[in-house]
Amino acid sequence: MEKNNSEIGIHEAYCKDPVQADKDIIGREVDPVTRRGFFKKTSLMAMAALVGSNIPFADKMPGGLIPAALADDSAPFSIPGKDGLIYLNDRPVNAEAPPHLLNDEFTPAKHFFIRNNGAPPQQESIDLSSWTLEITGESCEKPMKFTLEELKKKFKHYTYALQLECGGNGRSEYNPPAKGNQWTTGAIGCGRWTGVRLKDVLKYCGVKKDAVYIGYYGADTHLSGDPTKTTISRGAPISKAMEKESLIAWAYEGEDIPHYNGYPLRLVMGGWPASVSGKWLNKIVIRNKVHDGKKMTGQSYRVPCNPVAPGTKVANEDMCVIESMPVKSLITYPKSGVTHKLSKKFKFNGKAWAGDRKVKSMEVSIDFGATWIKAKKLKKPVNRLAWQSWEASVKFPKEGYYEVWAKATDSSGISQPTILPGWNPRGYLNNACHRIAVQVV
Ligand SMILES: Nc1nc2c(c(=O)[nH]1)N[C@H]1C(S)=C(S)[C@@H](COP(=O)(O)O)O[C@H]1N2
Ligand SMILES: [Mo]
């Protein structure tokens, strides 16, 4: 797995692939641990670092004994309330859903992906009665602070199903590879968010005529622990902020937003890279220029304004901010690798979405894209910016190995690329067709 060293946490260093671990989180040399024990008697300091505290009777420990704290290799790192996610990283936490866990019309909270840039605020430190949201910025007429209670009392509540997809979803397919989380297909989810309209709150505080953008700040902290450093502060043009579906939300699927997804308050702007949907939200700025917060500038969440050849270095000024996400789909049932009887119709289904647009049609192929068959059902979105469910069935001509591919087309006639879209330096926006393997017997 390719990854940025600074993102490797203690769990990854010791639990996932213990034999290769030779440095602890702050880079000290430690002896590798195997299932059976330490290769050789490890230094006291290194062992203490491994178990997380001093070992008073370390001199009595038989050489090669695995401290019980580490011996439980049946329990991989996971977050309570997040079932079945695949962890790419634990520091910061990044976890995606395998396609078959995205089969529900609305993604259950437990299957909603996690993309953290820093460390979430400690759950115990979040006090609902003192949490505030500040609205300010040079283009805000009356800067104000709201408690959660005030927000809930002053403004009308709305619920929309909104799909959020990380701009880097699918990154792992690009070549040359791009640095960053090697997302496959699961940094996407769609469910019902409840909150107040961002535009109602912004208007209440007064939006000056020269306003062009909003930016957010959240309560998460930089991994270095440096309180002066921001992890991420992105935003969107005023036009997107003013859409009726742009929410300041406190609930997901009728419950508090899960801690890792931004509890107690987050922005939700469906259809755009999920990086604009600020978590642990405590401040919004109304800007008179394109917001220049962390990860708005340089190469982050930007793609070349004009297409480039794979591997090209692109200057910052030739990179454009990603806005609406492109059309995309997933086969969420059945799982890749199924065996199917030749005599039977193969029924399968999935989800499709298209950023700010709608999905107009859905096609499938069993011959590597040589011919396409229309999906028999494509549901309307429950509201704008929600993904759409689809169903299809095919008959295989003979026994053997097949790949079933799915391709969505959006309301302006744009379809998913079958193999890969154009390469970009940071590996964003991979909306290639999803495919599953089927053995027909
Ligand atoms: N405060 C804050 N907001 C954030 C982030 C973050 O690290 N901190 N990550 C962003 C990115 S890059 C993505 S893809 C989404 C992920 O939302 P999720 O973790 O709820 O799936 O949150 C966005 N909002
Ligand atoms: Mo993201």
CSV table of C-alpha atoms and ligand atoms in Angstrom, one decimal:
chain,number,residue,atom,x,y,z
A,1,MET,CA,0.0,0.0,0.0
A,2,GLU,CA,1.4,3.4,-1.0
A,3,LYS,CA,1.2,6.0,1.6
A,4,ASN,CA,2.6,9.1,3.0
A,5,ASN,CA,4.8,8.2,5.9
A,6,SER,CA,3.5,11.0,8.1
A,7,GLU,CA,0.1,9.4,7.9
A,8,ILE,CA,1.1,6.0,9.2
A,9,GLY,CA,-0.3,5.5,12.7
A,10,ILE,CA,0.8,3.1,15.5
A,11,HIS,CA,-1.8,0.6,14.5
A,12,GLU,CA,-0.5,0.3,11.0
A,13,ALA,CA,3.0,0.2,12.1
A,14,TYR,CA,2.4,-2.8,14.4
A,15,CYS,CA,-0.8,-4.6,13.7
A,16,LYS,CA,-1.5,-4.7,10.0
A,17,ASP,CA,1.9,-5.9,8.8
A,18,PRO,CA,3.9,-6.5,12.0
A,19,VAL,CA,6.9,-8.1,10.4
A,20,GLN,CA,7.8,-5.1,8.3
A,21,ALA,CA,7.5,-2.6,11.2
A,22,ASP,CA,10.9,-1.4,12.3
A,23,LYS,CA,10.2,2.1,13.5
A,24,ASP,CA,7.7,3.4,16.1
A,25,ILE,CA,5.5,6.5,15.4
A,26,ILE,CA,8.2,8.9,16.3
A,27,GLY,CA,10.8,7.1,14.2
A,28,ARG,CA,12.7,5.2,16.8
A,29,GLU,CA,14.1,1.8,15.8
A,30,VAL,CA,12.2,-1.1,17.3
A,31,ASP,CA,12.5,-4.8,16.8
A,32,PRO,CA,9.9,-6.4,14.6
A,33,VAL,CA,7.2,-8.3,16.3
A,34,THR,CA,5.7,-11.5,14.8
A,35,ARG,CA,2.8,-13.5,15.9
A,36,ARG,CA,5.1,-15.7,17.9
A,37,GLY,CA,7.1,-13.1,19.6
A,38,PHE,CA,9.9,-10.6,19.3
A,39,PHE,CA,12.6,-11.7,17.0
A,40,LYS,CA,15.1,-10.9,19.7
A,41,LYS,CA,14.8,-9.4,23.1
A,42,THR,CA,13.8,-5.8,22.5
A,43,SER,CA,15.1,-2.8,24.3
A,44,LEU,CA,13.1,-1.8,27.3
A,45,MET,CA,12.3,1.6,25.8
A,46,ALA,CA,11.2,0.2,22.5
A,47,MET,CA,8.9,-2.3,24.2
A,48,ALA,CA,7.5,0.4,26.4
A,49,ALA,CA,6.8,2.4,23.3
A,50,LEU,CA,5.0,-0.5,21.8
A,51,VAL,CA,2.6,-1.1,24.7
A,52,GLY,CA,2.2,2.6,25.4
A,53,SER,CA,3.7,2.7,28.9
A,54,ASN,CA,6.5,1.6,31.1
A,55,ILE,CA,6.8,-2.1,32.0
A,56,PRO,CA,7.9,-2.3,35.7
A,57,PHE,CA,8.7,-6.1,35.6
A,58,ALA,CA,10.3,-6.0,32.1
A,59,ASP,CA,13.4,-7.8,33.4
A,60,LYS,CA,11.3,-10.8,34.3
A,61,MET,CA,9.7,-11.0,30.9
A,62,PRO,CA,10.8,-14.1,29.0
A,63,GLY,CA,12.5,-13.2,25.7
A,64,GLY,CA,10.2,-13.6,22.8
A,65,LEU,CA,7.0,-13.2,24.8
A,66,ILE,CA,4.5,-11.0,23.1
A,67,PRO,CA,3.1,-8.5,25.6
A,68,ALA,CA,-0.6,-9.5,25.9
A,69,ALA,CA,-1.5,-5.9,25.0
A,70,LEU,CA,-0.2,-6.7,21.5
A,71,ALA,CA,-1.0,-10.4,21.2
A,72,ASP,CA,-4.7,-9.8,20.3
A,73,ASP,CA,-4.1,-9.8,16.5
A,74,SER,CA,-7.6,-10.9,15.9
A,75,ALA,CA,-8.9,-7.4,16.5
A,76,PRO,CA,-7.8,-5.1,13.8
A,77,PHE,CA,-8.0,-1.4,14.3
A,78,SER,CA,-11.6,-0.2,13.9
A,79,ILE,CA,-13.9,2.5,15.2
A,80,PRO,CA,-16.9,1.6,17.2
A,81,GLY,CA,-20.1,2.2,15.2
A,82,LYS,CA,-18.3,1.9,11.9
A,83,ASP,CA,-18.8,-1.6,10.7
A,84,GLY,CA,-17.1,-3.3,7.8
A,85,LEU,CA,-15.2,-0.2,6.6
A,86,ILE,CA,-11.8,-0.7,5.1
A,87,TYR,CA,-9.1,1.3,6.9
A,88,LEU,CA,-6.5,3.0,4.7
A,89,ASN,CA,-5.0,4.9,7.6
A,90,ASP,CA,-5.6,5.5,11.3
A,91,ARG,CA,-3.7,8.7,11.8
A,92,PRO,CA,-5.5,10.5,10.4
A,93,VAL,CA,-8.4,8.1,10.1
A,94,ASN,CA,-9.4,7.3,6.6
A,95,ALA,CA,-11.8,4.5,5.9
A,96,GLU,CA,-13.9,3.5,2.9
A,97,ALA,CA,-16.9,1.2,2.3
A,98,PRO,CA,-16.6,-1.8,0.1
A,99,PRO,CA,-19.2,-1.6,-2.7
A,100,HIS,CA,-21.6,-4.2,-1.3
A,101,LEU,CA,-22.1,-2.1,1.9
A,102,LEU,CA,-23.4,0.8,-0.1
A,103,ASN,CA,-26.5,-1.1,-1.3
A,104,ASP,CA,-29.0,0.6,0.9
A,105,GLU,CA,-31.0,3.5,-0.5
A,106,PHE,CA,-29.6,5.6,2.3
A,107,THR,CA,-26.1,4.7,3.5
A,108,PRO,CA,-26.4,3.8,7.2
A,109,ALA,CA,-24.1,5.9,9.4
A,110,LYS,CA,-22.0,2.8,10.2
A,111,HIS,CA,-21.1,2.5,6.5
A,112,PHE,CA,-20.4,6.1,5.8
A,113,PHE,CA,-16.8,6.6,4.9
A,114,ILE,CA,-14.4,8.7,7.0
A,115,ARG,CA,-11.9,11.2,5.6
A,116,ASN,CA,-10.0,13.1,8.2
A,117,ASN,CA,-7.1,15.5,7.6
A,118,GLY,CA,-6.3,15.9,11.2
A,119,ALA,CA,-7.4,14.7,14.6
A,120,PRO,CA,-11.1,15.1,15.5
A,121,PRO,CA,-11.8,17.0,18.7
A,122,GLN,CA,-11.9,14.6,21.7
A,123,GLN,CA,-15.5,13.4,21.9
A,124,GLU,CA,-15.5,14.0,25.7
A,125,SER,CA,-14.5,17.6,25.2
A,126,ILE,CA,-17.5,18.4,23.0
A,127,ASP,CA,-20.0,20.2,25.2
A,128,LEU,CA,-23.3,20.7,23.3
A,129,SER,CA,-24.3,23.6,25.5
A,130,SER,CA,-21.2,25.6,24.8
A,131,TRP,CA,-20.6,24.7,21.1
A,132,THR,CA,-20.9,27.8,19.0
A,133,LEU,CA,-21.0,28.6,15.3
A,134,GLU,CA,-19.5,31.9,14.4
A,135,ILE,CA,-20.5,33.7,11.1
A,136,THR,CA,-18.0,36.4,10.2
A,137,GLY,CA,-15.7,37.5,7.4
A,138,GLU,CA,-15.1,40.7,5.5
A,139,SER,CA,-18.3,40.3,3.5
A,140,CYS,CA,-20.5,39.6,6.5
A,141,GLU,CA,-22.7,42.6,7.5
A,142,LYS,CA,-23.4,41.5,11.1
A,143,PRO,CA,-21.0,39.0,12.4
A,144,MET,CA,-22.7,36.7,15.0
A,145,LYS,CA,-22.3,33.6,17.1
A,146,PHE,CA,-25.0,31.0,17.5
A,147,THR,CA,-25.2,28.2,20.1
A,148,LEU,CA,-26.6,24.9,18.7
A,149,GLU,CA,-29.9,25.7,20.5
A,150,GLU,CA,-30.2,29.1,18.9
A,151,LEU,CA,-29.5,27.6,15.5
A,152,LYS,CA,-32.2,25.0,16.0
A,153,LYS,CA,-34.7,27.6,17.3
A,154,LYS,CA,-34.1,30.5,15.0
A,155,PHE,CA,-34.2,28.7,11.6
A,156,LYS,CA,-36.4,26.3,9.9
A,157,HIS,CA,-35.3,22.6,9.7
A,158,TYR,CA,-34.8,20.7,6.5
A,159,THR,CA,-33.9,17.2,5.6
A,160,TYR,CA,-32.3,16.2,2.3
A,161,ALA,CA,-30.6,13.1,1.1
A,162,LEU,CA,-27.3,14.4,-0.1
A,163,GLN,CA,-24.4,12.4,-1.6
A,164,LEU,CA,-20.9,13.2,-0.5
A,165,GLU,CA,-17.9,11.8,-2.3
A,166,CYS,CA,-14.3,12.6,-1.6
A,167,GLY,CA,-12.6,14.3,-4.5
A,168,GLY,CA,-9.9,11.6,-4.3
A,169,ASN,CA,-12.2,8.6,-4.5
A,170,GLY,CA,-10.8,6.2,-7.1
A,171,ARG,CA,-7.3,7.7,-6.8
A,172,SER,CA,-5.6,4.2,-6.5
A,173,GLU,CA,-6.2,3.5,-10.2
A,174,TYR,CA,-4.1,6.4,-11.6
A,175,ASN,CA,-0.7,5.9,-13.2
A,176,PRO,CA,1.7,7.3,-12.5
A,177,PRO,CA,0.3,7.0,-9.0
A,178,ALA,CA,-0.7,10.1,-7.1
A,179,LYS,CA,0.2,10.6,-3.4
A,180,GLY,CA,-2.5,10.6,-0.9
A,181,ASN,CA,-5.1,8.1,0.4
A,182,GLN,CA,-5.3,5.2,-2.1
A,183,TRP,CA,-9.1,5.2,-2.2
A,184,THR,CA,-10.7,2.5,-4.4
A,185,THR,CA,-14.4,3.1,-4.8
A,186,GLY,CA,-15.8,3.6,-1.3
A,187,ALA,CA,-15.2,7.2,-0.4
A,188,ILE,CA,-18.9,7.9,-1.1
A,189,GLY,CA,-22.1,7.8,0.8
A,190,CYS,CA,-25.6,9.2,0.5
A,191,GLY,CA,-28.1,9.6,3.3
A,192,ARG,CA,-30.6,12.0,4.9
A,193,TRP,CA,-29.0,15.0,6.6
A,194,THR,CA,-31.0,17.3,8.8
A,195,GLY,CA,-30.2,20.9,9.7
A,196,VAL,CA,-30.8,24.5,8.7
A,197,ARG,CA,-30.2,26.0,5.4
A,198,LEU,CA,-26.8,27.7,5.1
A,199,LYS,CA,-28.5,30.5,3.1
A,200,ASP,CA,-31.0,31.3,5.9
A,201,VAL,CA,-28.1,31.7,8.4
A,202,LEU,CA,-25.9,33.7,6.0
A,203,LYS,CA,-28.8,36.0,5.1
A,204,TYR,CA,-29.6,36.5,8.8
A,205,CYS,CA,-26.1,37.8,9.3
A,206,GLY,CA,-26.2,39.9,6.2
A,207,VAL,CA,-24.3,39.0,3.0
A,208,LYS,CA,-22.6,42.1,1.5
A,209,LYS,CA,-22.8,42.8,-2.2
A,210,ASP,CA,-19.2,42.0,-2.8
A,211,ALA,CA,-19.4,38.4,-1.3
A,212,VAL,CA,-18.1,35.7,-3.7
A,213,TYR,CA,-17.3,32.7,-1.5
A,214,ILE,CA,-17.8,31.1,1.9
A,215,GLY,CA,-15.1,29.3,3.9
A,216,TYR,CA,-15.4,27.0,6.9
A,217,TYR,CA,-13.3,26.2,10.0
A,218,GLY,CA,-13.7,23.2,12.2
A,219,ALA,CA,-12.6,22.1,15.6
A,220,ASP,CA,-10.3,19.3,14.5
A,221,THR,CA,-6.6,19.8,15.2
A,222,HIS,CA,-3.4,19.4,13.2
A,223,LEU,CA,-1.7,16.1,13.6
A,224,SER,CA,1.5,17.8,14.7
A,225,GLY,CA,-0.5,19.0,17.8
A,226,ASP,CA,0.4,22.6,16.9
A,227,PRO,CA,-2.7,24.6,17.8
A,228,THR,CA,-1.8,27.4,15.4
A,229,LYS,CA,-2.0,25.1,12.4
A,230,THR,CA,-5.3,24.5,10.5
A,231,THR,CA,-6.0,21.0,9.1
A,232,ILE,CA,-8.3,22.1,6.4
A,233,SER,CA,-10.4,25.2,5.6
A,234,ARG,CA,-12.2,25.0,2.3
A,235,GLY,CA,-15.4,26.5,0.9
A,236,ALA,CA,-17.6,27.2,-2.0
A,237,PRO,CA,-18.9,30.1,-4.2
A,238,ILE,CA,-21.8,32.0,-2.7
A,239,SER,CA,-24.0,30.5,-5.5
A,240,LYS,CA,-23.4,27.0,-4.1
A,241,ALA,CA,-23.8,28.2,-0.5
A,242,MET,CA,-27.2,29.8,-1.4
A,243,GLU,CA,-28.7,26.6,-2.8
A,244,LYS,CA,-31.6,25.3,-0.9
A,245,GLU,CA,-29.9,21.9,-0.3
A,246,SER,CA,-26.8,23.4,1.3
A,247,LEU,CA,-27.1,22.6,5.0
A,248,ILE,CA,-25.6,23.2,8.3
A,249,ALA,CA,-26.5,19.8,9.7
A,250,TRP,CA,-26.6,18.2,13.1
A,251,ALA,CA,-28.2,14.9,12.2
A,252,TYR,CA,-27.6,12.0,9.8
A,253,GLU,CA,-30.3,9.4,9.2
A,254,GLY,CA,-32.3,10.7,12.2
A,255,GLU,CA,-29.4,10.5,14.7
A,256,ASP,CA,-26.6,12.7,15.9
A,257,ILE,CA,-23.9,12.8,13.2
A,258,PRO,CA,-21.3,10.2,14.1
A,259,HIS,CA,-18.3,11.6,15.9
A,260,TYR,CA,-15.9,10.9,13.0
A,261,ASN,CA,-18.2,12.4,10.5
A,262,GLY,CA,-18.3,15.8,12.2
A,263,TYR,CA,-20.4,15.7,15.4
A,264,PRO,CA,-22.0,17.9,16.5
A,265,LEU,CA,-22.3,20.2,13.4
A,266,ARG,CA,-21.1,20.1,9.8
A,267,LEU,CA,-21.7,21.7,6.5
A,268,VAL,CA,-23.2,19.4,3.8
A,269,MET,CA,-23.0,20.5,0.2
A,270,GLY,CA,-24.0,17.6,-1.9
A,271,GLY,CA,-22.6,16.9,-5.3
A,272,TRP,CA,-19.3,18.7,-4.7
A,273,PRO,CA,-16.1,17.2,-3.5
A,274,ALA,CA,-16.9,16.3,0.1
A,275,SER,CA,-13.9,18.4,1.2
A,276,VAL,CA,-16.2,21.5,1.0
A,277,SER,CA,-18.5,19.9,3.7
A,278,GLY,CA,-16.7,21.1,6.8
A,279,LYS,CA,-16.9,18.8,9.8
A,280,TRP,CA,-16.9,19.8,13.6
A,281,LEU,CA,-18.0,23.2,12.2
A,282,ASN,CA,-17.5,26.2,14.4
A,283,LYS,CA,-16.9,29.1,12.0
A,284,ILE,CA,-18.0,30.2,8.6
A,285,VAL,CA,-16.5,33.2,6.8
A,286,ILE,CA,-18.2,35.2,4.1
A,287,ARG,CA,-15.4,36.2,1.8
A,288,ASN,CA,-15.0,39.0,-0.9
A,289,LYS,CA,-12.6,36.7,-2.8
A,290,VAL,CA,-12.1,33.0,-3.4
A,291,HIS,CA,-11.5,31.6,0.1
A,292,ASP,CA,-7.8,31.0,0.5
A,293,GLY,CA,-7.9,28.7,3.5
A,294,LYS,CA,-5.8,25.5,3.9
A,295,LYS,CA,-6.2,23.1,1.0
A,296,MET,CA,-8.0,25.7,-1.2
A,297,THR,CA,-4.7,26.9,-2.8
A,298,GLY,CA,-1.8,25.2,-4.6
A,299,GLN,CA,-2.5,21.7,-5.9
A,300,SER,CA,-5.1,20.6,-3.3
A,301,TYR,CA,-8.5,19.7,-4.6
A,302,ARG,CA,-7.5,21.2,-7.9
A,303,VAL,CA,-7.1,19.7,-11.4
A,304,PRO,CA,-5.2,21.1,-14.4
A,305,CYS,CA,-7.4,23.7,-16.1
A,306,ASN,CA,-6.5,22.1,-19.4
A,307,PRO,CA,-5.8,18.4,-19.9
A,308,VAL,CA,-2.3,17.2,-19.5
A,309,ALA,CA,-0.3,14.0,-20.3
A,310,PRO,CA,0.2,11.6,-17.4
A,311,GLY,CA,3.0,12.5,-15.2
A,312,THR,CA,3.1,16.2,-16.2
A,313,LYS,CA,4.1,18.7,-13.5
A,314,VAL,CA,1.5,21.5,-13.5
A,315,ALA,CA,2.1,24.9,-12.1
A,316,ASN,CA,-0.3,26.1,-9.3
A,317,GLU,CA,-1.6,28.9,-11.5
A,318,ASP,CA,-2.7,26.3,-14.1
A,319,MET,CA,-4.7,24.3,-11.7
A,320,CYS,CA,-8.5,25.0,-11.3
A,321,VAL,CA,-10.6,24.3,-8.2
A,322,ILE,CA,-12.9,21.3,-8.5
A,323,GLU,CA,-16.5,22.2,-8.3
A,324,SER,CA,-19.3,19.7,-9.2
A,325,MET,CA,-18.2,16.0,-9.1
A,326,PRO,CA,-18.5,14.0,-12.3
A,327,VAL,CA,-21.1,11.3,-13.2
A,328,LYS,CA,-20.4,8.0,-11.6
A,329,SER,CA,-22.0,4.7,-10.6
A,330,LEU,CA,-21.4,1.6,-8.5
A,331,ILE,CA,-22.6,-2.0,-8.6
A,332,THR,CA,-23.5,-2.6,-5.0
A,333,TYR,CA,-25.1,-6.1,-5.4
A,334,PRO,CA,-23.8,-8.7,-5.7
A,335,LYS,CA,-20.2,-8.7,-4.6
A,336,SER,CA,-17.5,-9.1,-7.1
A,337,GLY,CA,-16.4,-12.7,-7.6
A,338,VAL,CA,-19.8,-14.4,-7.4
A,339,THR,CA,-20.6,-17.7,-9.1
A,340,HIS,CA,-23.7,-17.7,-11.2
A,341,LYS,CA,-25.7,-20.4,-13.0
A,342,LEU,CA,-25.8,-20.1,-16.7
A,343,SER,CA,-29.5,-21.0,-16.9
A,344,LYS,CA,-30.5,-18.1,-14.8
A,345,LYS,CA,-30.8,-14.4,-15.4
A,346,PHE,CA,-28.2,-12.5,-13.6
A,347,LYS,CA,-29.8,-9.7,-11.6
A,348,PHE,CA,-27.7,-6.9,-10.2
A,349,ASN,CA,-28.2,-3.4,-9.0
A,350,GLY,CA,-26.4,-0.3,-7.8
A,351,LYS,CA,-26.3,3.4,-7.3
A,352,ALA,CA,-25.5,6.3,-9.7
A,353,TRP,CA,-24.9,10.0,-9.1
A,354,ALA,CA,-23.7,13.0,-11.1
A,355,GLY,CA,-22.6,15.9,-8.9
A,356,ASP,CA,-24.9,18.8,-9.4
A,357,ARG,CA,-26.7,17.0,-12.2
A,358,LYS,CA,-29.0,14.1,-12.5
A,359,VAL,CA,-28.3,10.7,-13.9
A,360,LYS,CA,-30.3,10.3,-17.1
A,361,SER,CA,-29.5,6.7,-18.1
A,362,MET,CA,-27.7,3.7,-17.0
A,363,GLU,CA,-26.2,1.0,-19.1
A,364,VAL,CA,-24.4,-2.3,-18.4
A,365,SER,CA,-22.0,-4.5,-20.4
A,366,ILE,CA,-20.8,-8.1,-20.1
A,367,ASP,CA,-18.3,-7.9,-23.0
A,368,PHE,CA,-15.7,-5.4,-21.7
A,369,GLY,CA,-17.7,-2.5,-23.1
A,370,ALA,CA,-18.1,-3.7,-26.7
A,371,THR,CA,-21.9,-3.6,-26.4
A,372,TRP,CA,-24.1,-2.0,-23.8
A,373,ILE,CA,-27.5,-2.9,-22.5
A,374,LYS,CA,-29.9,-0.4,-20.9
A,375,ALA,CA,-30.5,-1.0,-17.2
A,376,LYS,CA,-34.2,-1.9,-16.7
A,377,LYS,CA,-34.7,0.5,-13.9
A,378,LEU,CA,-33.2,3.8,-12.9
A,379,LYS,CA,-35.0,5.5,-10.1
A,380,LYS,CA,-35.4,9.3,-9.8
A,381,PRO,CA,-33.4,10.9,-7.0
A,382,VAL,CA,-35.5,11.5,-3.8
A,383,ASN,CA,-34.4,15.1,-4.1
A,384,ARG,CA,-31.8,17.1,-6.0
A,385,LEU,CA,-28.2,16.0,-5.2
A,386,ALA,CA,-29.2,12.5,-4.0
A,387,TRP,CA,-27.9,9.4,-5.7
A,388,GLN,CA,-30.2,7.2,-7.7
A,389,SER,CA,-30.8,3.4,-7.4
A,390,TRP,CA,-30.8,1.3,-10.5
A,391,GLU,CA,-31.4,-2.4,-11.4
A,392,ALA,CA,-30.3,-4.4,-14.4
A,393,SER,CA,-30.3,-8.0,-15.6
A,394,VAL,CA,-28.4,-9.9,-18.2
A,395,LYS,CA,-28.3,-13.4,-19.7
A,396,PHE,CA,-24.8,-14.9,-20.2
A,397,PRO,CA,-24.3,-16.7,-23.6
A,398,LYS,CA,-22.1,-19.5,-22.2
A,399,GLU,CA,-20.0,-20.6,-19.2
A,400,GLY,CA,-16.9,-18.8,-18.3
A,401,TYR,CA,-15.4,-15.7,-16.7
A,402,TYR,CA,-17.2,-12.4,-17.2
A,403,GLU,CA,-16.9,-8.9,-16.1
A,404,VAL,CA,-20.0,-6.9,-15.5
A,405,TRP,CA,-19.5,-3.2,-16.1
A,406,ALA,CA,-21.8,-0.3,-15.3
A,407,LYS,CA,-21.9,3.1,-17.0
A,408,ALA,CA,-24.0,6.1,-16.1
A,409,THR,CA,-24.8,9.1,-18.3
A,410,ASP,CA,-25.8,12.5,-16.8
A,411,SER,CA,-28.5,14.9,-17.8
A,412,SER,CA,-26.2,16.8,-20.2
A,413,GLY,CA,-25.2,13.6,-22.0
A,414,ILE,CA,-21.8,13.0,-20.4
A,415,SER,CA,-21.0,9.4,-19.6
A,416,GLN,CA,-18.4,7.7,-17.4
A,417,PRO,CA,-15.1,6.8,-19.1
A,418,THR,CA,-14.8,3.0,-19.3
A,419,ILE,CA,-11.2,2.7,-18.2
A,420,LEU,CA,-9.9,6.0,-16.7
A,421,PRO,CA,-10.6,9.7,-17.1
A,422,GLY,CA,-7.7,12.1,-17.8
A,423,TRP,CA,-4.8,11.9,-15.4
A,424,ASN,CA,-4.2,14.7,-13.0
A,425,PRO,CA,-1.3,15.3,-10.5
A,426,ARG,CA,-3.3,14.6,-7.3
A,427,GLY,CA,-5.4,11.8,-8.6
A,428,TYR,CA,-8.8,13.4,-8.3
A,429,LEU,CA,-12.1,12.7,-10.0
A,430,ASN,CA,-11.7,9.1,-11.1
A,431,ASN,CA,-15.2,8.3,-12.3
A,432,ALA,CA,-14.3,5.2,-14.4
A,433,CYS,CA,-16.9,2.5,-14.8
A,434,HIS,CA,-17.2,0.1,-11.9
A,435,ARG,CA,-16.8,-3.6,-12.7
A,436,ILE,CA,-17.4,-6.9,-10.9
A,437,ALA,CA,-16.2,-10.4,-11.8
A,438,VAL,CA,-18.8,-13.1,-12.4
A,439,GLN,CA,-18.0,-16.8,-12.9
A,440,VAL,CA,-20.7,-18.4,-14.9
A,441,VAL,CA,-21.1,-22.2,-14.5
B,1,LIG,N1,-13.1,19.9,9.7
B,1,LIG,C1,-12.8,19.1,8.7
B,1,LIG,N2,-13.8,19.0,7.8
B,1,LIG,C2,-13.6,18.1,6.8
B,1,LIG,C3,-12.4,17.3,6.7
B,1,LIG,C4,-11.5,17.4,7.7
B,1,LIG,O1,-10.4,16.7,7.8
B,1,LIG,N3,-11.7,18.3,8.7
B,1,LIG,N4,-12.2,16.4,5.6
B,1,LIG,C5,-12.9,16.8,4.4
B,1,LIG,C6,-12.8,15.8,3.3
B,1,LIG,S1,-11.4,15.8,2.4
B,1,LIG,C7,-13.8,15.0,3.1
B,1,LIG,S2,-13.8,13.9,1.8
B,1,LIG,C8,-15.1,14.9,3.9
B,1,LIG,C9,-15.3,13.6,4.5
B,1,LIG,O2,-16.4,13.5,5.2
B,1,LIG,P1,-16.7,12.2,6.1
B,1,LIG,O3,-15.5,11.9,6.9
B,1,LIG,O4,-17.9,12.5,6.9
B,1,LIG,O5,-17.0,11.1,5.1
B,1,LIG,O6,-15.0,15.8,5.0
B,1,LIG,C10,-14.4,17.1,4.7
B,1,LIG,N5,-14.5,18.0,5.8
B,2,MO,MO,-11.8,14.4,0.6
